[in-house]
Amino acid sequence: FSRQPMPGARIRVQNPLTLGDASEPQPDVAIVADRSYADAHPGPTDTRLVIEVSDTTLAFDREVKLALYARFDVPEVWIVDLQAGQLEVHRHPAGGRYRETVHPNADELIRPVAVPTLALRPSDLFGP
């Protein structure tokens, strides 16, 4: 992603997001609005995409973090399941859950809804 155009957005790696008064998860990667966060962490309205890279944390990422992101209307979450070599794409939060979940094929081009200038194939993550 860092080599692709992201007008109006920037990458944050392992930095907190503020979700409500009592929660500041630290996603592995977050694409957020391109503005200064010197006074506060990005919140749900700033967040375009969250990526969780999961190995031993897969159950926690799917059950706890995904529900938290959905509850605060983070528009899209990708979970990179390292054990299965699979990308999970969760989109369109409503009622505390994501209405759409996709498991793209290895060569399928995936674009985040809120940052369509970015593109990735799962094979870029896991190899052929």
Short mmCIF file of C-alpha atoms in Angstrom, two decimals:
data_model
loop_
_atom_site.label_atom_id
_atom_site.label_comp_id
_atom_site.label_asym_id
_atom_site.label_seq_id
_atom_site.Cartn_x
_atom_site.Cartn_y
_atom_site.Cartn_z
CA PHE A 1 0.00 0.00 0.00
CA SER A 2 2.77 2.44 0.82
CA ARG A 3 3.72 2.58 -2.87
CA GLN A 4 0.18 3.21 -4.09
CA PRO A 5 -1.61 6.56 -4.32
CA MET A 6 -3.87 7.35 -1.37
CA PRO A 7 -5.33 10.82 -1.92
CA GLY A 8 -6.65 12.12 1.39
CA ALA A 9 -5.49 9.07 3.37
CA ARG A 10 -2.42 7.79 5.20
CA ILE A 11 -1.14 4.55 6.71
CA ARG A 12 -0.71 4.06 10.47
CA VAL A 13 1.02 0.92 11.74
CA GLN A 14 0.25 -0.42 15.23
CA ASN A 15 -1.13 2.88 16.49
CA PRO A 16 -4.34 3.26 18.51
CA LEU A 17 -7.77 4.15 17.24
CA THR A 18 -10.18 5.79 19.66
CA LEU A 19 -13.47 3.91 19.68
CA GLY A 20 -15.75 5.36 22.32
CA ASP A 21 -14.67 6.46 25.78
CA ALA A 22 -13.10 3.21 26.92
CA SER A 23 -11.56 1.50 23.91
CA GLU A 24 -8.35 2.13 21.97
CA PRO A 25 -7.49 -0.97 19.95
CA GLN A 26 -4.20 -1.03 18.09
CA PRO A 27 -4.77 -2.55 14.66
CA ASP A 28 -1.75 -3.85 12.82
CA VAL A 29 -2.48 -1.41 9.98
CA ALA A 30 -5.05 1.37 9.65
CA ILE A 31 -5.72 3.60 6.68
CA VAL A 32 -7.06 6.88 8.05
CA ALA A 33 -7.89 10.38 6.85
CA ASP A 34 -4.78 12.39 6.07
CA ARG A 35 -4.71 14.98 8.83
CA SER A 36 -2.78 15.67 12.02
CA TYR A 37 -3.37 13.38 14.98
CA ALA A 38 -1.06 15.26 17.36
CA ASP A 39 -3.93 16.02 19.78
CA ALA A 40 -6.00 12.83 19.46
CA HIS A 41 -5.94 9.39 17.89
CA PRO A 42 -8.08 8.77 14.81
CA GLY A 43 -11.65 7.75 15.53
CA PRO A 44 -14.21 5.76 13.54
CA THR A 45 -15.06 8.64 11.20
CA ASP A 46 -11.36 9.05 10.36
CA THR A 47 -10.82 5.36 9.67
CA ARG A 48 -11.07 4.02 6.12
CA LEU A 49 -9.71 0.49 6.56
CA VAL A 50 -8.35 -1.64 9.39
CA ILE A 51 -6.08 -4.63 8.74
CA GLU A 52 -5.43 -7.25 11.42
CA VAL A 53 -2.64 -9.74 10.72
CA SER A 54 -3.62 -12.85 12.64
CA ASP A 55 -1.70 -15.90 13.67
CA THR A 56 -2.16 -16.72 17.34
CA THR A 57 -4.66 -13.82 17.70
CA LEU A 58 -7.14 -15.05 15.07
CA ALA A 59 -9.97 -15.96 17.46
CA PHE A 60 -9.63 -12.67 19.36
CA ASP A 61 -9.49 -10.67 16.12
CA ARG A 62 -12.60 -12.38 14.71
CA GLU A 63 -14.69 -12.48 17.87
CA VAL A 64 -13.71 -9.39 19.88
CA LYS A 65 -12.00 -6.84 17.66
CA LEU A 66 -14.22 -7.35 14.60
CA ALA A 67 -17.36 -6.82 16.70
CA LEU A 68 -15.83 -3.71 18.26
CA TYR A 69 -14.97 -2.22 14.86
CA ALA A 70 -18.48 -3.00 13.58
CA ARG A 71 -20.13 -1.48 16.65
CA PHE A 72 -18.29 1.79 15.96
CA ASP A 73 -18.97 1.68 12.19
CA VAL A 74 -15.42 1.23 10.94
CA PRO A 75 -16.31 0.78 7.26
CA GLU A 76 -14.01 -2.11 6.39
CA VAL A 77 -11.80 -4.64 8.18
CA TRP A 78 -9.43 -7.11 6.58
CA ILE A 79 -8.19 -10.07 8.58
CA VAL A 80 -5.06 -11.71 7.22
CA ASP A 81 -5.28 -15.30 8.44
CA LEU A 82 -1.66 -16.42 8.33
CA GLN A 83 -2.37 -20.04 9.31
CA ALA A 84 -4.92 -20.62 6.52
CA GLY A 85 -3.23 -18.32 4.02
CA GLN A 86 -6.58 -16.56 3.56
CA LEU A 87 -7.72 -12.95 3.44
CA GLU A 88 -11.11 -12.12 4.99
CA VAL A 89 -12.75 -8.88 3.90
CA HIS A 90 -15.51 -7.52 6.16
CA ARG A 91 -17.57 -4.57 4.91
CA HIS A 92 -20.67 -2.52 5.58
CA PRO A 93 -21.18 -2.46 9.35
CA ALA A 94 -24.74 -2.36 10.67
CA GLY A 95 -26.18 -3.33 14.03
CA GLY A 96 -22.79 -4.26 15.49
CA ARG A 97 -21.76 -6.66 12.74
CA TYR A 98 -20.56 -6.63 9.16
CA ARG A 99 -23.20 -7.31 6.52
CA GLU A 100 -20.68 -8.52 3.94
CA THR A 101 -17.81 -10.96 4.36
CA VAL A 102 -15.75 -12.06 1.39
CA HIS A 103 -12.89 -14.54 1.07
CA PRO A 104 -11.27 -13.46 -2.20
CA ASN A 105 -9.41 -15.86 -4.44
CA ALA A 106 -5.61 -15.59 -4.48
CA ASP A 107 -5.52 -13.61 -7.74
CA GLU A 108 -8.65 -11.54 -7.19
CA LEU A 109 -7.98 -7.80 -7.06
CA ILE A 110 -9.40 -6.30 -3.87
CA ARG A 111 -9.94 -2.57 -3.37
CA PRO A 112 -11.01 -0.98 -0.08
CA VAL A 113 -14.39 0.70 -0.55
CA ALA A 114 -13.27 3.95 1.11
CA VAL A 115 -9.86 4.06 -0.64
CA PRO A 116 -10.47 2.66 -4.14
CA THR A 117 -7.08 3.84 -5.41
CA LEU A 118 -5.49 1.03 -3.37
CA ALA A 119 -5.48 -2.50 -4.73
CA LEU A 120 -4.13 -5.82 -3.51
CA ARG A 121 -4.27 -9.45 -4.51
CA PRO A 122 -4.16 -12.02 -1.65
CA SER A 123 -1.30 -13.72 -3.50
CA ASP A 124 0.71 -10.55 -2.82
CA LEU A 125 0.43 -11.40 0.87
CA PHE A 126 0.86 -15.16 0.81
CA GLY A 127 2.70 -15.88 -2.41
CA PRO A 128 1.42 -18.03 -5.28
#
